[in-house]
PDB file of C-alpha atoms and ligand atoms in Angstrom:
ATOM      1  CA  MET A   1     -81.596 -35.818 -92.005  1.00 39.00           C
ATOM      2  CA  PHE A   2     -80.396 -37.970 -89.123  1.00 37.00           C
ATOM      3  CA  ALA A   3     -84.075 -39.067 -88.109  1.00 40.00           C
ATOM      4  CA  ARG A   4     -84.647 -39.413 -92.108  1.00 40.00           C
ATOM      5  CA  SER A   5     -81.996 -42.195 -92.594  1.00 39.00           C
ATOM      6  CA  PHE A   6     -83.195 -43.610 -89.272  1.00 37.00           C
ATOM      7  CA  THR A   7     -86.594 -43.799 -90.873  1.00 38.00           C
ATOM      8  CA  ARG A   8     -85.299 -45.347 -94.404  1.00 41.00           C
ATOM      9  CA  LEU A   9     -83.336 -47.906 -92.075  1.00 37.00           C
ATOM     10  CA  ALA A  10     -86.145 -49.162 -90.096  1.00 40.00           C
ATOM     11  CA  SER A  11     -88.567 -49.180 -92.993  1.00 42.00           C
ATOM     12  CA  ARG A  12     -86.093 -51.369 -94.583  1.00 41.00           C
ATOM     13  CA  GLN A  13     -85.659 -53.786 -91.852  1.00 41.00           C
ATOM     14  CA  THR A  14     -89.618 -53.881 -91.699  1.00 40.00           C
ATOM     15  CA  VAL A  15     -89.493 -54.724 -95.512  1.00 39.00           C
ATOM     16  CA  GLN A  16     -86.893 -57.460 -94.862  1.00 40.00           C
ATOM     17  CA  ALA A  17     -88.758 -58.820 -91.841  1.00 39.00           C
ATOM     18  CA  VAL A  18     -91.799 -58.898 -93.691  1.00 37.00           C
ATOM     19  CA  LYS A  19     -90.447 -60.671 -96.761  1.00 38.00           C
ATOM     20  CA  ALA A  20     -88.651 -63.099 -94.554  1.00 36.00           C
ATOM     21  CA  ARG A  21     -92.013 -63.953 -93.044  1.00 38.00           C
ATOM     22  CA  ALA A  22     -93.802 -64.478 -96.310  1.00 36.00           C
ATOM     23  CA  PHE A  23     -91.206 -66.933 -97.794  1.00 34.00           C
ATOM     24  CA  SER A  24     -90.486 -68.641 -94.727  1.00 38.00           C
ATOM     25  CA  THR A  25     -91.439 -72.135 -93.655  1.00 39.00           C
ATOM     26  CA  ALA A  26     -89.827 -72.001 -90.241  1.00 45.00           C
ATOM     27  CA  PRO A  27     -92.132 -72.732 -87.156  1.00 47.00           C
ATOM     28  CA  ARG A  28     -92.695 -70.833 -84.316  1.00 50.00           C
ATOM     29  CA  ALA A  29     -89.209 -69.944 -82.883  1.00 52.00           C
ATOM     30  CA  ALA A  30     -88.386 -68.550 -85.842  1.00 49.00           C
ATOM     31  CA  ALA A  31     -91.895 -66.564 -85.947  1.00 48.00           C
ATOM     32  CA  ASN A  32     -90.922 -64.810 -82.885  1.00 51.00           C
ATOM     33  CA  ALA A  33     -87.615 -63.759 -84.056  1.00 51.00           C
ATOM     34  CA  ARG A  34     -89.612 -62.252 -86.945  1.00 46.00           C
ATOM     35  CA  TRP A  35     -91.905 -60.244 -85.111  1.00 50.00           C
ATOM     36  CA  THR A  36     -89.273 -59.316 -82.537  1.00 49.00           C
ATOM     37  CA  ALA A  37     -87.587 -57.627 -85.696  1.00 47.00           C
ATOM     38  CA  VAL A  38     -90.695 -56.019 -86.812  1.00 45.00           C
ATOM     39  CA  ALA A  39     -91.259 -54.597 -83.059  1.00 49.00           C
ATOM     40  CA  ALA A  40     -87.701 -53.569 -83.325  1.00 49.00           C
ATOM     41  CA  ALA A  41     -88.012 -51.784 -86.461  1.00 45.00           C
ATOM     42  CA  THR A  42     -91.400 -50.025 -85.139  1.00 48.00           C
ATOM     43  CA  ALA A  43     -89.545 -48.952 -82.269  1.00 49.00           C
ATOM     44  CA  VAL A  44     -86.832 -47.451 -84.371  1.00 46.00           C
ATOM     45  CA  ALA A  45     -89.048 -45.759 -86.910  1.00 47.00           C
ATOM     46  CA  GLY A  46     -91.156 -44.203 -83.502  1.00 49.00           C
ATOM     47  CA  ALA A  47     -87.984 -42.858 -82.043  1.00 51.00           C
ATOM     48  CA  ALA A  48     -87.251 -41.285 -85.380  1.00 47.00           C
ATOM     49  CA  TYR A  49     -90.682 -39.842 -85.479  1.00 49.00           C
ATOM     50  CA  ALA A  50     -90.613 -38.600 -81.953  1.00 49.00           C
ATOM     51  CA  TYR A  51     -87.190 -36.936 -82.837  1.00 52.00           C
ATOM     52  CA  ASN A  52     -89.170 -34.945 -85.557  1.00 51.00           C
ATOM     53  CA  VAL A  53     -92.043 -33.643 -83.583  1.00 50.00           C
ATOM     54  CA  GLN A  54     -92.735 -30.669 -81.722  1.00 52.00           C
ATOM     55  CA  THR A  55     -94.314 -31.377 -78.389  1.00 57.00           C
ATOM     56  CA  PRO A  56     -93.945 -35.289 -77.140  1.00 59.00           C
ATOM     57  CA  ILE A  57     -96.122 -35.813 -74.092  1.00 62.00           C
ATOM     58  CA  GLN A  58     -93.383 -35.836 -71.760  1.00 57.00           C
ATOM     59  CA  ALA A  59     -92.357 -37.518 -68.163  1.00 50.00           C
ATOM     60  CA  ASN A  60     -93.149 -34.249 -66.372  1.00 52.00           C
ATOM     61  CA  SER A  61     -96.737 -34.509 -68.014  1.00 60.00           C
ATOM     62  CA  LYS A  62     -98.736 -34.245 -64.475  1.00 69.00           C
ATOM     63  CA  SER A  63    -100.178 -37.627 -65.739  1.00 86.00           C
ATOM     64  CA  LEU A  64     -99.836 -39.744 -68.848  1.00 90.00           C
ATOM     65  CA  ALA A  65    -103.484 -40.613 -68.594  1.00 93.00           C
ATOM     66  CA  GLY A  66    -104.395 -36.929 -69.223  1.00 92.00           C
ATOM     67  CA  VAL A  67    -106.975 -35.156 -66.818  1.00 91.00           C
ATOM     68  CA  LYS A  68    -109.816 -36.993 -65.738  1.00 93.00           C
ATOM     69  CA  GLY A  69    -113.287 -36.172 -66.846  1.00 92.00           C
ATOM     70  CA  THR A  70    -111.816 -33.551 -69.509  1.00 92.00           C
ATOM     71  CA  GLU A  71    -111.119 -33.775 -73.465  1.00 93.00           C
ATOM     72  CA  THR A  72    -107.589 -34.657 -72.777  1.00 93.00           C
ATOM     73  CA  GLU A  73    -108.617 -38.034 -70.696  1.00 96.00           C
ATOM     74  CA  ARG A  74    -106.732 -40.809 -72.311  1.00 96.00           C
ATOM     75  CA  THR A  75    -106.885 -44.423 -72.179  1.00 98.00           C
ATOM     76  CA  PHE A  76    -104.969 -47.615 -73.118  1.00 98.00           C
ATOM     77  CA  ILE A  77    -106.471 -49.729 -75.830  1.00 98.00           C
ATOM     78  CA  ALA A  78    -104.476 -52.810 -77.047  1.00 98.00           C
ATOM     79  CA  VAL A  79    -105.519 -55.381 -80.043  1.00 98.00           C
ATOM     80  CA  LYS A  80    -104.320 -58.594 -78.541  1.00 98.00           C
ATOM     81  CA  PRO A  81    -102.749 -61.036 -81.101  1.00 98.00           C
ATOM     82  CA  ASP A  82    -105.821 -63.011 -81.691  1.00 98.00           C
ATOM     83  CA  GLY A  83    -106.914 -59.735 -82.927  1.00 98.00           C
ATOM     84  CA  VAL A  84    -104.095 -59.296 -85.028  1.00 98.00           C
ATOM     85  CA  HIS A  85    -104.236 -62.576 -86.617  1.00 98.00           C
ATOM     86  CA  ARG A  86    -107.714 -61.788 -87.467  1.00 98.00           C
ATOM     87  CA  GLY A  87    -107.174 -58.373 -89.410  1.00 98.00           C
ATOM     88  CA  LEU A  88    -109.172 -56.429 -86.714  1.00 98.00           C
ATOM     89  CA  VAL A  89    -106.395 -53.517 -86.160  1.00 98.00           C
ATOM     90  CA  HIS A  90    -107.889 -51.372 -88.498  1.00 98.00           C
ATOM     91  CA  LYS A  91    -111.696 -51.923 -87.597  1.00 98.00           C
ATOM     92  CA  VAL A  92    -110.553 -51.015 -83.858  1.00 98.00           C
ATOM     93  CA  ILE A  93    -108.798 -47.744 -85.256  1.00 98.00           C
ATOM     94  CA  GLU A  94    -111.820 -46.717 -87.760  1.00 98.00           C
ATOM     95  CA  ARG A  95    -114.553 -47.212 -84.650  1.00 98.00           C
ATOM     96  CA  PHE A  96    -112.297 -44.922 -82.264  1.00 98.00           C
ATOM     97  CA  GLU A  97    -111.617 -42.277 -84.979  1.00 97.00           C
ATOM     98  CA  ASN A  98    -115.222 -42.265 -86.285  1.00 97.00           C
ATOM     99  CA  ARG A  99    -116.134 -41.600 -82.851  1.00 97.00           C
ATOM    100  CA  GLY A 100    -113.971 -38.744 -82.675  1.00 97.00           C
ATOM    101  CA  TYR A 101    -111.341 -39.765 -80.566  1.00 97.00           C
ATOM    102  CA  LYS A 102    -107.670 -38.666 -81.382  1.00 97.00           C
ATOM    103  CA  LEU A 103    -104.775 -41.535 -81.636  1.00 97.00           C
ATOM    104  CA  VAL A 104    -101.828 -39.987 -79.494  1.00 95.00           C
ATOM    105  CA  GLY A 105     -99.669 -43.382 -79.008  1.00 95.00           C
ATOM    106  CA  LEU A 106     -99.166 -46.476 -81.364  1.00 96.00           C
ATOM    107  CA  LYS A 107     -96.671 -49.463 -81.540  1.00 95.00           C
ATOM    108  CA  ALA A 108     -96.331 -52.992 -82.087  1.00 97.00           C
ATOM    109  CA  VAL A 109     -94.890 -54.755 -79.382  1.00 96.00           C
ATOM    110  CA  VAL A 110     -94.244 -58.290 -78.340  1.00 97.00           C
ATOM    111  CA  PRO A 111     -94.505 -57.759 -74.555  1.00 98.00           C
ATOM    112  CA  SER A 112     -92.155 -59.845 -71.986  1.00 97.00           C
ATOM    113  CA  ARG A 113     -93.736 -62.177 -69.640  1.00 98.00           C
ATOM    114  CA  GLN A 114     -93.022 -59.696 -66.808  1.00 97.00           C
ATOM    115  CA  LEU A 115     -94.857 -56.944 -68.895  1.00 97.00           C
ATOM    116  CA  THR A 116     -97.938 -59.118 -69.446  1.00 98.00           C
ATOM    117  CA  GLU A 117     -97.887 -60.677 -65.804  1.00 98.00           C
ATOM    118  CA  GLU A 118     -97.472 -56.917 -64.630  1.00 98.00           C
ATOM    119  CA  HIS A 119    -100.525 -55.890 -66.868  1.00 98.00           C
ATOM    120  CA  TYR A 120    -102.637 -58.623 -65.668  1.00 98.00           C
ATOM    121  CA  ALA A 121    -101.188 -58.458 -61.880  1.00 98.00           C
ATOM    122  CA  ASP A 122    -104.663 -58.523 -60.699  1.00 97.00           C
ATOM    123  CA  LEU A 123    -105.769 -61.746 -62.162  1.00 98.00           C
ATOM    124  CA  LYS A 124    -102.536 -63.523 -60.746  1.00 98.00           C
ATOM    125  CA  SER A 125    -104.684 -66.019 -58.770  1.00 98.00           C
ATOM    126  CA  LYS A 126    -106.943 -67.101 -61.691  1.00 98.00           C
ATOM    127  CA  PRO A 127    -106.811 -70.333 -63.110  1.00 98.00           C
ATOM    128  CA  PHE A 128    -106.461 -68.869 -67.071  1.00 98.00           C
ATOM    129  CA  PHE A 129    -103.432 -66.696 -65.730  1.00 98.00           C
ATOM    130  CA  LYS A 130    -100.655 -68.554 -67.130  1.00 98.00           C
ATOM    131  CA  GLY A 131    -102.571 -69.704 -70.488  1.00 98.00           C
ATOM    132  CA  LEU A 132    -103.381 -65.723 -70.589  1.00 98.00           C
ATOM    133  CA  VAL A 133     -99.599 -64.855 -70.399  1.00 98.00           C
ATOM    134  CA  ASP A 134     -98.349 -67.145 -72.536  1.00 97.00           C
ATOM    135  CA  TYR A 135    -100.752 -66.230 -75.288  1.00 96.00           C
ATOM    136  CA  MET A 136    -100.310 -62.855 -75.146  1.00 98.00           C
ATOM    137  CA  SER A 137     -96.348 -62.948 -74.960  1.00 98.00           C
ATOM    138  CA  ASN A 138     -95.395 -65.899 -77.097  1.00 96.00           C
ATOM    139  CA  GLY A 139     -94.563 -63.677 -80.309  1.00 96.00           C
ATOM    140  CA  GLU A 140     -96.789 -65.422 -82.399  1.00 96.00           C
ATOM    141  CA  ALA A 141     -98.243 -61.929 -83.221  1.00 98.00           C
ATOM    142  CA  PRO A 142     -97.557 -58.629 -81.577  1.00 98.00           C
ATOM    143  CA  VAL A 143     -99.818 -56.916 -79.545  1.00 98.00           C
ATOM    144  CA  ILE A 144    -101.092 -53.347 -81.106  1.00 98.00           C
ATOM    145  CA  ALA A 145    -100.472 -50.848 -78.335  1.00 98.00           C
ATOM    146  CA  MET A 146    -102.614 -47.636 -78.361  1.00 98.00           C
ATOM    147  CA  VAL A 147    -103.489 -44.629 -76.506  1.00 97.00           C
ATOM    148  CA  TRP A 148    -106.559 -42.646 -77.273  1.00 98.00           C
ATOM    149  CA  GLU A 149    -107.802 -39.048 -76.181  1.00 97.00           C
ATOM    150  CA  GLY A 150    -110.824 -37.518 -75.455  1.00 97.00           C
ATOM    151  CA  PRO A 151    -114.094 -36.692 -73.415  1.00 97.00           C
ATOM    152  CA  ASP A 152    -114.601 -39.797 -71.353  1.00 97.00           C
ATOM    153  CA  VAL A 153    -113.012 -42.145 -73.441  1.00 98.00           C
ATOM    154  CA  ILE A 154    -111.904 -44.460 -70.871  1.00 98.00           C
ATOM    155  CA  LYS A 155    -115.722 -45.271 -69.859  1.00 98.00           C
ATOM    156  CA  GLN A 156    -116.758 -44.951 -73.543  1.00 98.00           C
ATOM    157  CA  GLY A 157    -113.883 -47.214 -74.666  1.00 98.00           C
ATOM    158  CA  ARG A 158    -114.988 -50.234 -72.692  1.00 98.00           C
ATOM    159  CA  ALA A 159    -118.438 -49.560 -73.673  1.00 98.00           C
ATOM    160  CA  MET A 160    -117.409 -49.723 -77.579  1.00 98.00           C
ATOM    161  CA  ILE A 161    -115.323 -52.815 -76.371  1.00 98.00           C
ATOM    162  CA  GLY A 162    -118.307 -54.940 -74.969  1.00 98.00           C
ATOM    163  CA  ALA A 163    -118.379 -57.359 -72.024  1.00 98.00           C
ATOM    164  CA  THR A 164    -115.373 -59.334 -71.363  1.00 98.00           C
ATOM    165  CA  ASN A 165    -117.269 -62.417 -72.053  1.00 98.00           C
ATOM    166  CA  PRO A 166    -118.093 -61.791 -76.001  1.00 98.00           C
ATOM    167  CA  LEU A 167    -121.186 -63.867 -75.609  1.00 98.00           C
ATOM    168  CA  GLN A 168    -122.456 -61.576 -72.944  1.00 98.00           C
ATOM    169  CA  SER A 169    -121.352 -58.644 -75.403  1.00 98.00           C
ATOM    170  CA  ALA A 170    -124.228 -56.309 -76.923  1.00 98.00           C
ATOM    171  CA  PRO A 171    -124.022 -56.785 -80.886  1.00 97.00           C
ATOM    172  CA  GLY A 172    -122.472 -53.778 -82.230  1.00 97.00           C
ATOM    173  CA  THR A 173    -119.965 -53.811 -79.603  1.00 98.00           C
ATOM    174  CA  ILE A 174    -116.068 -54.909 -80.869  1.00 98.00           C
ATOM    175  CA  ARG A 175    -116.338 -57.986 -78.924  1.00 98.00           C
ATOM    176  CA  GLY A 176    -120.162 -58.452 -79.580  1.00 98.00           C
ATOM    177  CA  GLU A 177    -119.046 -58.103 -83.367  1.00 98.00           C
ATOM    178  CA  TYR A 178    -116.265 -59.960 -83.883  1.00 98.00           C
ATOM    179  CA  CYS A 179    -115.552 -62.604 -80.798  1.00 98.00           C
ATOM    180  CA  VAL A 180    -117.386 -65.806 -79.265  1.00 98.00           C
ATOM    181  CA  SER A 181    -114.685 -66.965 -76.859  1.00 98.00           C
ATOM    182  CA  VAL A 182    -113.248 -65.320 -73.200  1.00 98.00           C
ATOM    183  CA  GLY A 183    -109.822 -66.318 -74.140  1.00 98.00           C
ATOM    184  CA  ARG A 184    -109.635 -64.856 -77.719  1.00 98.00           C
ATOM    185  CA  ASN A 185    -111.648 -61.311 -77.140  1.00 98.00           C
ATOM    186  CA  ALA A 186    -109.310 -59.441 -79.230  1.00 98.00           C
ATOM    187  CA  ILE A 187    -109.131 -56.582 -77.349  1.00 98.00           C
ATOM    188  CA  HIS A 188    -108.346 -54.806 -73.955  1.00 98.00           C
ATOM    189  CA  GLY A 189    -109.210 -51.316 -72.817  1.00 98.00           C
ATOM    190  CA  SER A 190    -108.281 -49.604 -69.307  1.00 98.00           C
ATOM    191  CA  ASP A 191    -111.261 -50.062 -66.973  1.00 98.00           C
ATOM    192  CA  SER A 192    -110.881 -46.804 -64.739  1.00 98.00           C
ATOM    193  CA  PHE A 193    -108.508 -43.724 -64.600  1.00 97.00           C
ATOM    194  CA  GLU A 194    -105.900 -45.182 -62.205  1.00 97.00           C
ATOM    195  CA  SER A 195    -105.669 -48.512 -64.579  1.00 97.00           C
ATOM    196  CA  ALA A 196    -105.235 -45.963 -67.612  1.00 97.00           C
ATOM    197  CA  GLU A 197    -102.254 -44.216 -65.987  1.00 95.00           C
ATOM    198  CA  LYS A 198    -100.523 -47.581 -64.963  1.00 96.00           C
ATOM    199  CA  GLU A 199    -101.188 -49.251 -68.125  1.00 97.00           C
ATOM    200  CA  ILE A 200     -99.884 -46.052 -70.404  1.00 95.00           C
ATOM    201  CA  SER A 201     -96.786 -45.930 -68.138  1.00 93.00           C
ATOM    202  CA  LEU A 202     -96.272 -49.688 -68.464  1.00 95.00           C
ATOM    203  CA  TRP A 203     -96.603 -50.021 -72.419  1.00 96.00           C
ATOM    204  CA  PHE A 204     -95.533 -46.423 -73.412  1.00 92.00           C
ATOM    205  CA  GLY A 205     -93.081 -45.642 -70.722  1.00 83.00           C
ATOM    206  CA  LYS A 206     -92.700 -42.138 -69.278  1.00 69.00           C
ATOM    207  CA  ALA A 207     -90.303 -40.906 -72.537  1.00 66.00           C
ATOM    208  CA  GLY A 208     -92.524 -39.111 -74.221  1.00 67.00           C
ATOM    209  CA  GLU A 209     -93.554 -41.571 -76.683  1.00 85.00           C
ATOM    210  CA  LEU A 210     -96.992 -39.983 -76.620  1.00 90.00           C
ATOM    211  CA  ILE A 211     -97.613 -37.040 -79.012  1.00 89.00           C
ATOM    212  CA  ASP A 212     -99.509 -34.006 -77.964  1.00 87.00           C
ATOM    213  CA  TRP A 213    -101.153 -32.877 -81.389  1.00 90.00           C
ATOM    214  CA  LYS A 214    -104.310 -30.872 -82.398  1.00 91.00           C
ATOM    215  CA  ARG A 215    -106.604 -32.645 -84.640  1.00 90.00           C
ATOM    216  CA  SER A 216    -107.455 -30.793 -87.419  1.00 91.00           C
ATOM    217  CA  GLY A 217    -111.373 -29.658 -87.392  1.00 91.00           C
ATOM    218  CA  SER A 218    -111.561 -30.864 -83.725  1.00 92.00           C
ATOM    219  CA  GLU A 219    -113.770 -27.819 -83.194  1.00 92.00           C
ATOM    220  CA  TRP A 220    -116.507 -29.726 -85.143  1.00 94.00           C
ATOM    221  CA  VAL A 221    -115.947 -32.865 -83.125  1.00 94.00           C
ATOM    222  CA  ILE A 222    -115.659 -31.319 -79.490  1.00 93.00           C
ATOM    223  CA  SER A 223    -117.984 -28.167 -78.353  1.00 91.00           C
ATOM    224  CA  ASN A 224    -120.416 -27.552 -75.371  1.00 88.00           C
ATOM    225  CA  ASN A 225    -121.379 -24.267 -77.290  1.00 89.00           C
TER     226      ASN A 225
HETATM  227  N1  ATP B   1    -112.811 -67.445 -67.701  1.00 54.76           N
HETATM  228  C1  ATP B   1    -111.769 -66.917 -68.139  1.00 54.76           C
HETATM  229  N2  ATP B   1    -111.052 -67.768 -69.052  1.00 54.76           N
HETATM  230  C2  ATP B   1    -109.965 -67.618 -69.826  1.00 54.76           C
HETATM  231  N3  ATP B   1    -109.779 -66.346 -69.970  1.00 54.76           N
HETATM  232  C3  ATP B   1    -110.236 -65.210 -69.300  1.00 54.76           C
HETATM  233  C4  ATP B   1    -111.626 -65.543 -68.337  1.00 54.76           C
HETATM  234  N4  ATP B   1    -111.560 -64.292 -67.872  1.00 54.76           N
HETATM  235  C5  ATP B   1    -110.860 -63.380 -68.250  1.00 54.76           C
HETATM  236  N5  ATP B   1    -110.059 -63.834 -69.246  1.00 54.76           N
HETATM  237  C6  ATP B   1    -109.240 -63.277 -70.010  1.00 54.76           C
HETATM  238  O1  ATP B   1    -108.333 -62.274 -69.318  1.00 54.76           O
HETATM  239  C7  ATP B   1    -108.672 -60.819 -69.540  1.00 54.76           C
HETATM  240  C8  ATP B   1    -108.604 -59.758 -68.547  1.00 54.76           C
HETATM  241  O2  ATP B   1    -109.781 -60.433 -67.684  1.00 54.76           O
HETATM  242  P1  ATP B   1    -110.609 -59.099 -67.029  1.00 54.76           P
HETATM  243  O3  ATP B   1    -111.417 -59.643 -66.114  1.00 54.76           O
HETATM  244  O4  ATP B   1    -109.678 -57.932 -66.653  1.00 54.76           O
HETATM  245  O5  ATP B   1    -111.442 -58.576 -68.137  1.00 54.76           O
HETATM  246  P2  ATP B   1    -111.150 -57.495 -69.023  1.00 54.76           P
HETATM  247  O6  ATP B   1    -110.983 -56.136 -68.385  1.00 54.76           O
HETATM  248  O7  ATP B   1    -112.656 -57.199 -69.935  1.00 54.76           O
HETATM  249  O8  ATP B   1    -110.572 -57.691 -70.142  1.00 54.76           O
HETATM  250  P3  ATP B   1    -109.176 -56.817 -70.597  1.00 54.76           P
HETATM  251  O9  ATP B   1    -108.330 -56.403 -69.355  1.00 54.76           O
HETATM  252  O10 ATP B   1    -108.450 -57.801 -71.511  1.00 54.76           O
HETATM  253  O11 ATP B   1    -109.920 -55.645 -71.224  1.00 54.76           O
HETATM  254  C9  ATP B   1    -109.848 -61.208 -70.481  1.00 54.76           C
HETATM  255  O12 ATP B   1    -109.827 -60.232 -71.626  1.00 54.76           O
HETATM  256  C10 ATP B   1    -109.828 -62.397 -71.182  1.00 54.76           C
HETATM  257  O13 ATP B   1    -108.921 -62.522 -72.445  1.00 54.76           O
END
């Protein structure tokens, strides 16, 4: 009951935020506020959902990135603001679902500069770092943060995404199909087990925001006989 009214409240807030967006002519500052409202509503809905489910993946799980090399391996995938603006979220989800991977975490986030800088900490010395952080965190669109689970999902996820520079991405990969610029390459995917662990913890925290569930028919997707 408590969770249901929370969910109703959250969806009302989302509808209001979306309506506000549809009718407003206000510039960027207001856009930031609107996306923050959408993100807040999504977070509340997420909390209500987590309240309802049986087995969230909790802080005391051995590893948020699952067990490397097994069907519980997990990766962090994010559709970046340019991908969101261009309506590519469903295409990314479709590709991972079609492949047989399982979605165990999903939310819309307007990341703070601090979160973005931490996420891209290894690029701090690069000339494009400030621009990258600005564009990821300016709130013109959220980042759609996801955690996907399944066999070899970290390496296969990177292969599905394609090379960092879309002009070098193979046709058929996400970047090779939808992007032409390295500064607007639509999507991020963890590049190692250690990165997946760090990034899942950074974006989803350790408080059980990932959901442990069994995909119906999974035996038709994963088996070595
Ligand atoms: N030369 C560049 N100019 C502008 N932006 C760049 C450049 N190189 C990388 N970037 C941006 O920084 C991001 C992180 O770069 P990195 O080298 O870690 O590549 P990646 O691991 O393929 O990308 P991501 O971490 O986003 O999945 C790239 O996705 C891209 O958006």
